[in-house]
Coordinates of C-alpha atoms in Angstrom, one line a residue:
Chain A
X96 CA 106.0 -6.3 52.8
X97 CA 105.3 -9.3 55.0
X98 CA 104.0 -8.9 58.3
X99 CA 106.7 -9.1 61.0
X100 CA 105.1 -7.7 64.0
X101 CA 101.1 -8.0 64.6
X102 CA 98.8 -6.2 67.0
X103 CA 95.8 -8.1 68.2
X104 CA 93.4 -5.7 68.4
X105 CA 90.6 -7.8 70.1
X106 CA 89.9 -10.3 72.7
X107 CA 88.5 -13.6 73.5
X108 CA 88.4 -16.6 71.5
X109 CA 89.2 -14.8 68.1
X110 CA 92.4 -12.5 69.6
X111 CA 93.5 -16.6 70.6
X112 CA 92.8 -17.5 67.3
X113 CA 94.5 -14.9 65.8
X114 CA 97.5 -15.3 67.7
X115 CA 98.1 -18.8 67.1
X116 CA 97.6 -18.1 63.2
X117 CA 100.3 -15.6 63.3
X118 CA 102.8 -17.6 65.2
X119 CA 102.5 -20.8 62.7
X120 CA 103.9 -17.7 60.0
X121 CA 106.4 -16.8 62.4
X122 CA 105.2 -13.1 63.3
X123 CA 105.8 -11.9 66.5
X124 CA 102.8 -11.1 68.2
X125 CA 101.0 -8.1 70.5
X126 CA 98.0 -8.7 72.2
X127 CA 95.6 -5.8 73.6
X128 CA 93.6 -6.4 77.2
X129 CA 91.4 -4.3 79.3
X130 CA 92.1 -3.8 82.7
X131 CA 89.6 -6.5 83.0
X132 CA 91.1 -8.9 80.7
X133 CA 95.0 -9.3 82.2
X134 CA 94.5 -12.8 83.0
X135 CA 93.0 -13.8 79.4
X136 CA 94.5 -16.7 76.9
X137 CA 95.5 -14.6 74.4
X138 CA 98.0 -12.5 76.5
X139 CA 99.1 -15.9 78.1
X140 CA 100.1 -16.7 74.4
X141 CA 101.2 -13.4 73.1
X142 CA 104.7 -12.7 72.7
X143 CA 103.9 -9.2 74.8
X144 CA 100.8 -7.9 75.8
X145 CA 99.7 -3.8 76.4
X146 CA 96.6 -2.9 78.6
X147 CA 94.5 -0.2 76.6
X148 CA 92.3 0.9 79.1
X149 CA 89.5 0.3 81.4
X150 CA 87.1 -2.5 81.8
X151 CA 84.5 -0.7 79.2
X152 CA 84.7 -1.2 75.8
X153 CA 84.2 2.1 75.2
X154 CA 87.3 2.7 76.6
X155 CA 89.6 -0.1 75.6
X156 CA 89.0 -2.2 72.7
X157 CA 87.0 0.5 71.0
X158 CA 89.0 3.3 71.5
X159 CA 91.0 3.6 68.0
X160 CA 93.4 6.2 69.0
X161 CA 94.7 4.2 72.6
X162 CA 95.3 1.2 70.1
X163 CA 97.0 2.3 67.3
X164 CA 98.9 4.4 69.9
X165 CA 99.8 1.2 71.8
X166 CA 100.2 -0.5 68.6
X167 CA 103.1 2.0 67.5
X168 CA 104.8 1.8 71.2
X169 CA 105.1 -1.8 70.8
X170 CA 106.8 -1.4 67.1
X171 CA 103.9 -3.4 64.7
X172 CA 103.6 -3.2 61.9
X173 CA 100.2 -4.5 61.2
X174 CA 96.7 -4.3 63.3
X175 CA 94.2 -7.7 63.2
X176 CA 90.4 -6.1 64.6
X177 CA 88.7 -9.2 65.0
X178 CA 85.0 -9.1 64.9
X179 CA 82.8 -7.0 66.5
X180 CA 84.9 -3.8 68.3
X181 CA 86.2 -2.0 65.1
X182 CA 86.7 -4.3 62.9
X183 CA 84.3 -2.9 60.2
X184 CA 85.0 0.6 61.2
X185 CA 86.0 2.6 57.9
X186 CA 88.0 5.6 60.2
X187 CA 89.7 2.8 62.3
X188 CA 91.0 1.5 59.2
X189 CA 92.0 4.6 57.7
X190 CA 93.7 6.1 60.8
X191 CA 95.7 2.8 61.1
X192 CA 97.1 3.2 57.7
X193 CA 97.5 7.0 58.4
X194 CA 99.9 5.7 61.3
X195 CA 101.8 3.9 59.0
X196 CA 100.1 0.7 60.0
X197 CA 98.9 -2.1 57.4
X198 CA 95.1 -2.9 58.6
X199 CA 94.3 -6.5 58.1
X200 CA 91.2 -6.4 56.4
X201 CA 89.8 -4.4 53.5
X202 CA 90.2 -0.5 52.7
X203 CA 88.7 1.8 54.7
X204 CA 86.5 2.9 51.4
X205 CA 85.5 -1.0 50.8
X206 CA 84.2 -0.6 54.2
X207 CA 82.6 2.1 54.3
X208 CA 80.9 1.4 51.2
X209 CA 80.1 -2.0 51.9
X210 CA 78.0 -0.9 55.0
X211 CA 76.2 1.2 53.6
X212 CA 72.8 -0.7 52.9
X213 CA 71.9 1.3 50.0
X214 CA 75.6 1.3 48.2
X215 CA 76.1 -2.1 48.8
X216 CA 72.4 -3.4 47.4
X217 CA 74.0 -0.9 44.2
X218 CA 77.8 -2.5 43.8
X219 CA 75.6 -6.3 44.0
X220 CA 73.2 -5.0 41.1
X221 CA 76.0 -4.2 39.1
X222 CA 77.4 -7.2 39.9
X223 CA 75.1 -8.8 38.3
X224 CA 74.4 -10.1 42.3
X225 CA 70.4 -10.6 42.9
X226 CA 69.0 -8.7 45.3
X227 CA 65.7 -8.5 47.1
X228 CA 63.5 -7.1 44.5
X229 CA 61.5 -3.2 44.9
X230 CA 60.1 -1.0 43.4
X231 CA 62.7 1.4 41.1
X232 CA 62.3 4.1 44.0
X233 CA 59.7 6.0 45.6
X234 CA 56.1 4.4 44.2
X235 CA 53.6 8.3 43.7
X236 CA 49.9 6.3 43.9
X237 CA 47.9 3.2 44.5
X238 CA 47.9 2.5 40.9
X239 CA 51.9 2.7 40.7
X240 CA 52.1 0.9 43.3
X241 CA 50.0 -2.0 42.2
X242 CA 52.0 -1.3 38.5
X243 CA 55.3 -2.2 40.5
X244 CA 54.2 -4.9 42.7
X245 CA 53.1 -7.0 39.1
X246 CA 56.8 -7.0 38.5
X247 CA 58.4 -7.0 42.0
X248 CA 55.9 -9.9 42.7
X249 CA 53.8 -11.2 45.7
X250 CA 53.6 -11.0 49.2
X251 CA 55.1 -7.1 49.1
X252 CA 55.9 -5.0 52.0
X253 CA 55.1 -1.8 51.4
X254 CA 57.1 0.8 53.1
X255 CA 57.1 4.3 54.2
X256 CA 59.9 6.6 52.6
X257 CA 60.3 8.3 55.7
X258 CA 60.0 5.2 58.5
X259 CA 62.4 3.2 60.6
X260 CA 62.3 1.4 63.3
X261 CA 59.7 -1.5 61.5
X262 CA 57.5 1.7 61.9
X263 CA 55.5 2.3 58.6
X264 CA 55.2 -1.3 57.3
X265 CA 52.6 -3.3 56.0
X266 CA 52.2 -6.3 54.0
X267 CA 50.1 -7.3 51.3
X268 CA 49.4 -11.0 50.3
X269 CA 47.9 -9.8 47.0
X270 CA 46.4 -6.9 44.7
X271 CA 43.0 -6.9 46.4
X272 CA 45.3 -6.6 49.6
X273 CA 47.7 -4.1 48.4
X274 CA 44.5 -1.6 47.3
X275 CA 43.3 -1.5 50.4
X276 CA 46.5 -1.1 52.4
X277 CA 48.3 1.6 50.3
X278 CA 45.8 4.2 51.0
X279 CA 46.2 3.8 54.3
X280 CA 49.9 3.1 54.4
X281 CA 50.6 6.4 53.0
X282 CA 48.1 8.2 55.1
X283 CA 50.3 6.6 58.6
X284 CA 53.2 7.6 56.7
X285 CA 52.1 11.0 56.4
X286 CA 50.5 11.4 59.3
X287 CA 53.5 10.0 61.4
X288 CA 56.3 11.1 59.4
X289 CA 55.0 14.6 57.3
X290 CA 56.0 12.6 54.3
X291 CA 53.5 10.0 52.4
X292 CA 56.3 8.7 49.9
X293 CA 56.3 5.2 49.8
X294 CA 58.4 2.1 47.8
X295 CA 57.6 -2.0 47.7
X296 CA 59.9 -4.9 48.6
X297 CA 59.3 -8.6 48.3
X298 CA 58.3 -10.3 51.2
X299 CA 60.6 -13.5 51.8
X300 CA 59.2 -16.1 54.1
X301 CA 60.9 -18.4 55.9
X302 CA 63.9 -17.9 54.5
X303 CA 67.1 -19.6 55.0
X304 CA 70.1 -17.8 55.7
X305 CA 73.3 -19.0 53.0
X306 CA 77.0 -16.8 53.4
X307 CA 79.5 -17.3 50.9
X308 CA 83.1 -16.5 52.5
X309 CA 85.4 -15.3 49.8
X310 CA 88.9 -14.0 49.8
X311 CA 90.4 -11.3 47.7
X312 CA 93.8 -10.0 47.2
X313 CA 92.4 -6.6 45.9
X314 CA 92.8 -8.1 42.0
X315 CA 91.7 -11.1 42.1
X316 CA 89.0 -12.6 44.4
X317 CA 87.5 -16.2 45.4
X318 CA 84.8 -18.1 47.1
X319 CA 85.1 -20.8 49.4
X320 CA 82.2 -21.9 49.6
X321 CA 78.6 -21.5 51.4
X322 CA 77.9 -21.7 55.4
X323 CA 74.0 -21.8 56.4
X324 CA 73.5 -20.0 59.7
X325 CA 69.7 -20.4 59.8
X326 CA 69.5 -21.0 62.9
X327 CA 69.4 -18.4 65.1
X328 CA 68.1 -16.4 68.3
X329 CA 67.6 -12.6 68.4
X330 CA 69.3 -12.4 65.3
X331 CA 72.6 -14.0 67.2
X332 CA 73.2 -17.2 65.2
X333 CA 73.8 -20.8 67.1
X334 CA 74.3 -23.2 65.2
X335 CA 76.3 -22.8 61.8
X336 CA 77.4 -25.9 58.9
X337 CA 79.0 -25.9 55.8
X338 CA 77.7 -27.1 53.0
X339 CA 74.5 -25.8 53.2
X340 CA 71.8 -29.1 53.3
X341 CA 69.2 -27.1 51.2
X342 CA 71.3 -26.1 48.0
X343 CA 71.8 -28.8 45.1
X344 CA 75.1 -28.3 43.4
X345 CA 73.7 -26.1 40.5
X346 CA 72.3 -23.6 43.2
X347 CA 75.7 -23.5 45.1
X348 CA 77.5 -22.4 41.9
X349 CA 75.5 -20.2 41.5
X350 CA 75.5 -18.2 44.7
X351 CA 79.0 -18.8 45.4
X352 CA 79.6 -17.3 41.7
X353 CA 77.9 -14.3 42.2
X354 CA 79.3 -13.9 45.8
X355 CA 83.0 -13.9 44.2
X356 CA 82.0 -11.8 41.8
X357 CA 80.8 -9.0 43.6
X358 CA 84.1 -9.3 45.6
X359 CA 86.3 -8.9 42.4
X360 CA 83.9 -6.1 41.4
X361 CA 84.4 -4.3 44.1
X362 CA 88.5 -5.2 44.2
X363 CA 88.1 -6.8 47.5
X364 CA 90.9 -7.0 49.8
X365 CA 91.1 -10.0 53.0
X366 CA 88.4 -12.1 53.6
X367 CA 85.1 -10.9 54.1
X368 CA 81.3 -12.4 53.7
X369 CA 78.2 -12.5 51.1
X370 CA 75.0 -12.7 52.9
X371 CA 71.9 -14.1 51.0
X372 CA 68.3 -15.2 51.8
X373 CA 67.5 -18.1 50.0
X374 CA 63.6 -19.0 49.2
X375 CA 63.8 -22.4 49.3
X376 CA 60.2 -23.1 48.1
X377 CA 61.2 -20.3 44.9
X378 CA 64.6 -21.5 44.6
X379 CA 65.6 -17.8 44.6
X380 CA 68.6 -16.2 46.1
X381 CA 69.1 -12.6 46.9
X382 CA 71.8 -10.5 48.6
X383 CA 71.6 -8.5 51.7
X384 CA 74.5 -7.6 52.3
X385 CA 78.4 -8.0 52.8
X386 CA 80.7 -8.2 56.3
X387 CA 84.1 -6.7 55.6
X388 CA 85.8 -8.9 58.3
X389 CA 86.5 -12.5 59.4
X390 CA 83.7 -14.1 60.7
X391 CA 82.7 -15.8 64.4
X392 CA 81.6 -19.1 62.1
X393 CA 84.8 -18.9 59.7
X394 CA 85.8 -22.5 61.1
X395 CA 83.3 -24.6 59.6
X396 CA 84.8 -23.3 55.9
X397 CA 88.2 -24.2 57.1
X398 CA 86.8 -27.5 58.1
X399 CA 85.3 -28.3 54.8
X400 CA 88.1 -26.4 52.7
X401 CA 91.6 -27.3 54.4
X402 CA 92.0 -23.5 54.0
X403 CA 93.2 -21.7 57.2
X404 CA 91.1 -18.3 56.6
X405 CA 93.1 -15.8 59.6
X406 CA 96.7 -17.1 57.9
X407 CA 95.2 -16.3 54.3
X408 CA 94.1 -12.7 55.6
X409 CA 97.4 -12.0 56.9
X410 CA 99.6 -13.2 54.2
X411 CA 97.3 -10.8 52.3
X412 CA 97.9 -8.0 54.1
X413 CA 101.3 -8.7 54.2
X414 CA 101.1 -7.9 50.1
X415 CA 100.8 -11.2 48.8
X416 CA 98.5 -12.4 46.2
X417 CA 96.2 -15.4 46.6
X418 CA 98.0 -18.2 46.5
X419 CA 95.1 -20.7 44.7
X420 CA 92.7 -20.5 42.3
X421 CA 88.7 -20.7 42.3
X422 CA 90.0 -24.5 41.3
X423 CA 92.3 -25.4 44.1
X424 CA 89.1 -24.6 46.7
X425 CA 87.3 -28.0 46.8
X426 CA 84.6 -28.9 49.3
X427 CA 85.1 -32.3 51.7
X428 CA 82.6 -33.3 53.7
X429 CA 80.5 -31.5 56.5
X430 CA 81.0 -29.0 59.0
X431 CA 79.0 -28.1 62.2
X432 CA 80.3 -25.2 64.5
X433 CA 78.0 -24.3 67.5
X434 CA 78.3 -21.6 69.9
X435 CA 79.0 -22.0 73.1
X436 CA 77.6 -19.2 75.3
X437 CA 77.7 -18.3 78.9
X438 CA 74.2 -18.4 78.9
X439 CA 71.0 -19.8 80.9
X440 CA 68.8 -21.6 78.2
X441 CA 66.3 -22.2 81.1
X442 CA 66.4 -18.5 82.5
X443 CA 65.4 -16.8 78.8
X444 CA 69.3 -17.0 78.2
X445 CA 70.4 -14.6 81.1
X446 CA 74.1 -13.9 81.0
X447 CA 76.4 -16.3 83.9
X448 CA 79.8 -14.6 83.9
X449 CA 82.5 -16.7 86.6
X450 CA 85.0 -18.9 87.3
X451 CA 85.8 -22.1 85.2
X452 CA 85.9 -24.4 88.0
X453 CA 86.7 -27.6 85.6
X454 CA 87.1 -27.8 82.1
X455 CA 86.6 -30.9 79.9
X456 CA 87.2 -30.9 75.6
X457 CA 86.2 -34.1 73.8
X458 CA 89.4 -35.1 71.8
X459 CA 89.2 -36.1 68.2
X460 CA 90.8 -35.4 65.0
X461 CA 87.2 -34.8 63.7
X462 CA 86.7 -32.0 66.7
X463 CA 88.1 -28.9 66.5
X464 CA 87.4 -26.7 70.0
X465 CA 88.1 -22.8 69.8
X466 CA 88.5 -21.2 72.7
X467 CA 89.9 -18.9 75.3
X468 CA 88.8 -20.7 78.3
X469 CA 90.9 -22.6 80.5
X470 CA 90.5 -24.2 84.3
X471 CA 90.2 -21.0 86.9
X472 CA 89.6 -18.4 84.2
X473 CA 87.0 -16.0 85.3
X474 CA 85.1 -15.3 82.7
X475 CA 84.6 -11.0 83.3
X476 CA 81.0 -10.0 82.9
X477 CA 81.6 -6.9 80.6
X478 CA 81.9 -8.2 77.2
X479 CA 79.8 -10.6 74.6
X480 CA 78.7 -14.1 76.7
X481 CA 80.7 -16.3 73.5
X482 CA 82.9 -19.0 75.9
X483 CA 84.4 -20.8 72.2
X484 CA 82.6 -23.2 69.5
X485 CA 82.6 -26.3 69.1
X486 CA 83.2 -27.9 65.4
X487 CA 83.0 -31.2 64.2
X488 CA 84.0 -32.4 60.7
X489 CA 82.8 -36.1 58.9
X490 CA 82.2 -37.3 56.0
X491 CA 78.3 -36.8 55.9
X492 CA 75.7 -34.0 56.7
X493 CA 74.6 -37.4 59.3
X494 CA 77.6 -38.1 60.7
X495 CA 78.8 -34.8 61.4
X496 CA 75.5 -34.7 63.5
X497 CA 76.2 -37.6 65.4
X498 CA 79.6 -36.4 65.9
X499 CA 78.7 -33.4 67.6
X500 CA 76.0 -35.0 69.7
X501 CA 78.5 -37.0 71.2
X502 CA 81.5 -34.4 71.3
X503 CA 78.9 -32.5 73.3
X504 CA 78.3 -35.3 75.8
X505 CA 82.1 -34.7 76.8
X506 CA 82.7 -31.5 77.0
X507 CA 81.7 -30.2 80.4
X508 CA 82.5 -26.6 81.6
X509 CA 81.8 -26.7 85.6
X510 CA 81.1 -22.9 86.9
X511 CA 79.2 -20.9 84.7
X512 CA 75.8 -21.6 82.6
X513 CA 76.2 -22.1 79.2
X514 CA 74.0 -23.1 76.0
X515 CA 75.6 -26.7 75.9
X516 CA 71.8 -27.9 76.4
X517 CA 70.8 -26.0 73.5
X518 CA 72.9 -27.8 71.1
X519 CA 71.7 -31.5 72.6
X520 CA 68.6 -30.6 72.0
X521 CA 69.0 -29.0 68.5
X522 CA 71.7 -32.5 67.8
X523 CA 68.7 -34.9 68.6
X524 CA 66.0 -32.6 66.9
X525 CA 64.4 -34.5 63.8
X526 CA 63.8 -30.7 62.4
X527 CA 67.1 -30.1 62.6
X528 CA 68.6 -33.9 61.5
X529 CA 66.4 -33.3 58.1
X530 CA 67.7 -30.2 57.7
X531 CA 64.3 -28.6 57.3
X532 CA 64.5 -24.9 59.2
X533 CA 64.4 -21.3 58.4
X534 CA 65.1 -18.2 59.8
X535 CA 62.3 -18.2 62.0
X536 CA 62.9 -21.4 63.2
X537 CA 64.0 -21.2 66.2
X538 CA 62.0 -19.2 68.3
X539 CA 59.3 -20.6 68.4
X540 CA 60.9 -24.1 69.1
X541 CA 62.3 -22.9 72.1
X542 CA 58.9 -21.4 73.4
X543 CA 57.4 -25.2 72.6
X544 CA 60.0 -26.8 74.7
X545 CA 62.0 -24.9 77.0
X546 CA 65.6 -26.5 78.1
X547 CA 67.4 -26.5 81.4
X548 CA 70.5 -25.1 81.9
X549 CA 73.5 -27.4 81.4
Chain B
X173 CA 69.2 2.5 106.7
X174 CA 68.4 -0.2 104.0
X175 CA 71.0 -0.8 101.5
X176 CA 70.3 -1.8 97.3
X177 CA 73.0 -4.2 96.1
X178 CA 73.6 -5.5 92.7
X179 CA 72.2 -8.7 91.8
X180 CA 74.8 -9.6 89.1
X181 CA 78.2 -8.3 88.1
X182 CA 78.8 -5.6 85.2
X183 CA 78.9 -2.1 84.3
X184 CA 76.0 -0.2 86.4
X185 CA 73.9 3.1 84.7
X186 CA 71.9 5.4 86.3
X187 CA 70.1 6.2 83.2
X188 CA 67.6 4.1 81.4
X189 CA 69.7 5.8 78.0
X190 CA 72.8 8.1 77.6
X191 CA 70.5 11.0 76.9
X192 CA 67.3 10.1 79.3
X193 CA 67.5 11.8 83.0
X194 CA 68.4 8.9 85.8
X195 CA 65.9 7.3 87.5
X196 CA 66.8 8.4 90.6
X197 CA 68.3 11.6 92.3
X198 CA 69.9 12.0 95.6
X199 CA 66.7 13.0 97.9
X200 CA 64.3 11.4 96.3
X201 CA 61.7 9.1 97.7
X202 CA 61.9 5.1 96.7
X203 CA 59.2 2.7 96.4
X204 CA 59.3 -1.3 97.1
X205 CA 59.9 -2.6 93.2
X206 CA 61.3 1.4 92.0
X207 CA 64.0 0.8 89.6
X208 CA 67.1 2.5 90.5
X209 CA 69.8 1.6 87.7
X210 CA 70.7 -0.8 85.0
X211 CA 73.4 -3.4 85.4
X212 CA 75.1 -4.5 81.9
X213 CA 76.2 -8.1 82.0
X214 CA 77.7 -9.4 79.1
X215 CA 75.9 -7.0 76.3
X216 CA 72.4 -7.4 78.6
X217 CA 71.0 -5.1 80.5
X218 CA 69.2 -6.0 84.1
X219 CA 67.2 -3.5 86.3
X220 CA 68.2 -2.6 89.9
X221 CA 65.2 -2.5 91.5
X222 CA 65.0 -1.7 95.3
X223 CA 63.9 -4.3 97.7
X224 CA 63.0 -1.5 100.4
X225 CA 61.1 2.2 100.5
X226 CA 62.9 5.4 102.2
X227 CA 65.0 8.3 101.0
X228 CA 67.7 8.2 98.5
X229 CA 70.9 9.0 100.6
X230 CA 73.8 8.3 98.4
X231 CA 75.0 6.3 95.3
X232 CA 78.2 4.0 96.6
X233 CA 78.6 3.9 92.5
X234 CA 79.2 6.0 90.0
X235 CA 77.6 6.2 86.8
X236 CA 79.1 3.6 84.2
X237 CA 81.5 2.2 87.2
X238 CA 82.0 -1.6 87.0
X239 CA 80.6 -3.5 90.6
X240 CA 80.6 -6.9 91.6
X241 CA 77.9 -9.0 92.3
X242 CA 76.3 -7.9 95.6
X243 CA 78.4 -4.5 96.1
X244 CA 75.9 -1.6 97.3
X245 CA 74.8 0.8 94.9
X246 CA 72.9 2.7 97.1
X247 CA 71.9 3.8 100.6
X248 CA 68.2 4.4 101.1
X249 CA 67.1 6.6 104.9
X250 CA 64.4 5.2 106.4

């Protein structure tokens, strides 16, 4: 059954892009605001809009039952989550296909099994998916522990059973290291949690961060290819490319491989991600784990692809089956998508909610600008501080720098703060131009040179 | 009477967590720099501190209520 009707059950630049997917397939469209989002794009563009509640999340875009319920008023037939809000909540997607609803996204099981750390690290290991490697469980003494860490290999963290929290950790460089720390590890774990059990993980240093998007129809599944997100603040990525610089085509089929078949393994349904760390230096990949929904940085795969990712998850949903094979999905090109925040770089990034007082977008077939901002849009201060990314597209890794360096001298957004610094700096960083960075790159660079605010 | 406004707009909380007691009650005494409530802007969250001592006389906001930027929180007796 295709799609007639959707509910967009977000806001911001994703319920725009959302919108616009679904009216290129001809599917009516029903946007969702807060009473604090009446004046946002997507309702401007939505065929109807329904307020769902108060300013607070809590009580608007996160409350399930006021949604669906609002959903069914407005006669949908389908509900689009987003990302972030509920979009990788397993009872949101069960109770919209209790109200008769089809949930664009996977099942509410693939969810719920998906984020759960431990059940996911299992469905990749029988896979065949590499993943971080431990010790086979709980580790009884110093000399077990020192047995496991021979094949687990070196630097370990060793961890306390019981901990959380980063409590209970401690790393050891080497087996001289690790006897000396284990006693002690399990007397902290003991003392602070009643329980001394601990197990070994594999210490990955300065990794980088590869996702391989896939798509699956609940049969079949595919990969389109790697993004590299390593760069990133507080966990919060900035600055996202496809393909990734540091992976030679071997190491790409590989990863991108294993990502699509962990999707078919687990009969995945929409699109969703594969996260890995990737140790460069080793040449090692390993999964940690899987987002069941579209993703902020989906545009730089469409970029590199041709494939429109939001049209392919609701033609899904709808109940058709992919319509290409792992052949048809080629890679052309590069891809750069930063993200535009409403943010003070030179104030340790302290939110700047207001009113876009002017509004300027470099235009370019090469620059693709998503977005719910427009000129005397005030931007509310109670949700995430992401004002739209910027993507540019060229031929070469090069190019596609130079590209956005100078799509970022254009575009100008008078009123509040934002991270448009941020990304000059990062363009003209020769770090960043030879593609050499990790994880915990960032930081640190910003403490050795901190930016104004643009 | 000295008034504590709100530096930035958001979502303002009394308590520093949904299960901690608030920092302040009604009647109680205030300090120069005492911090009165969080304001959540855009997923951060900013202390209220107060930029005068005296008395706690009322909240002008309730818990979880969202204020503009510079709307009084509270009312402070000399």
């Amino acid at each position: 059954m295709a799609i007639r009707r959707l509910f967009v059950a977000n806001r911001g630049e994703i319920a725009v892009r959302v919108v616009r997917a679904a009216q290129a397939l001809g599917i009516e469209t029903v946007q969702a605001y807060s009473e604090a989002d009446a004046d946002m794009l997507a309702v401007r563009l939505a065929d109807k809009a329904v307020c769902v509640g108060p300013p607070q999340a809590a009580k608007s875009y996160l409350n399930g039952a006021a949604l669906i319920a609002a959903a069914k008023d407005a006669g949908c037939d389908a509900v689009h989550p987003g990302y972030g809000f509920l979009s990788e909540n397993a009872a949101f997607a069960n109770a919209v296909e209790e109200a008769g609803l089809i949930f664009v996204g996977p099942s509410g099981k693939t969810i719920a099994r998906m984020g759960d750390k431990a059940a996911a690290r299992e469905a990749a290991k029988e896979a065949g998916v590499p993943v971080v490697p431990g010790s086979d469980g709980l580790v009884a003494d110093e000399e077990a522990a020192v047995e496991a860490a021979r094949t687990v290999g070196y630097p370990v963290m060793v961890k306390a059973a019981a901990g959380g929290g980063g409590r209970g950790i401690r790393i050891a460089a080497d087996e001289d290291e690790l006897r000396r720390i284990a006693p002690q590890a399990r007397a902290e774990a003991q003392a602070a949690f009643g329980d001394g059990s601990l197990y070994l993980e594999r210490v990955v240093s300065q990794p980088r961060h590869i996702e391989v998007q896939i798509l699956g129809d609940g049969r079949d599944a595919i990969h389109c290819f790697e993004r590299e997100c390593s760069l990133q603040r507080r966990r919060q990525k900035v600055w996202e490319e496809a393909p990734a610089a540091c992976l030679d085509p071997a190491m790409r089929e590989k990863i991108c491989t294993s990502a699509a078949d962990l999707a078919r393994s687990v009969a995945y349904r929409g699109a969703g991600t594969v996260e890995f760390l990737f140790d460069e230096a080793a040449g090692e990949f390993f999964f940690i784990e899987m987002n069941t929904r579209i993703q902020v940085e989906h545009p730089v795969t469409e970029m590199v692809t041709g494939i429109d990712l939001v049209a392919e998850m609701l033609k899904i949903a709808g109940g058709e089956k992919l319509s290409f094979s792992q052949d048809d999905v080629t890679l052309s090109g590069h891809a750069i998508e930063v993200r535009i925040n409403a943010e003070d770089p030179a104030m340790q990034f302290m939110p700047s909610p207001g009113v876009v007082e002017k509004l300027v977008l470099p235009t370019s077939d090469a620059v693709r600008f998503d977005t719910m901002l427009y000129e005397g849009y005030a931007i509310p201060p109670f949700y995430d501080s992401l004002l739209g990314k910027l993507i540019v597209h060229a031929p070469t890794r090069d190019a596609a720098i130079d590209a956005m360096a100078a799509a970022l001298e254009t575009l100008t957004i008078v009123g509040p703060k934002t991270t448009i610094a941020l990304h000059k700096a990062l363009a003209r960083d020769d770090s960043v131009r030879a593609g050499a960075f990790h994880t915990q790159f960032l930081e640190p660079w910003l403490e050795a040179a901190p930016l104004a605010a643009e | 009477m000295a008034e504590i406004r709100s530096p930035i707009p958001g979502t303002f909380y009394r308590r520093p967590s949904p299960d901690a007691a608030p920092y302040k009650e009604v009647g109680d005494s205030v300090a120069v720099d005492d911090v009165i409530g969080l304001v959540e802007v855009m997923k951060s969250f900013i202390e209220v501190k107060a930029d005068a001592a005296g008395t706690l006389k009322a909240f002008k906001v309730e818990n979880e209520e969202p204020i503009m930027a510079g709307a009084v929180i509270a009312e402070l007796d000399d």
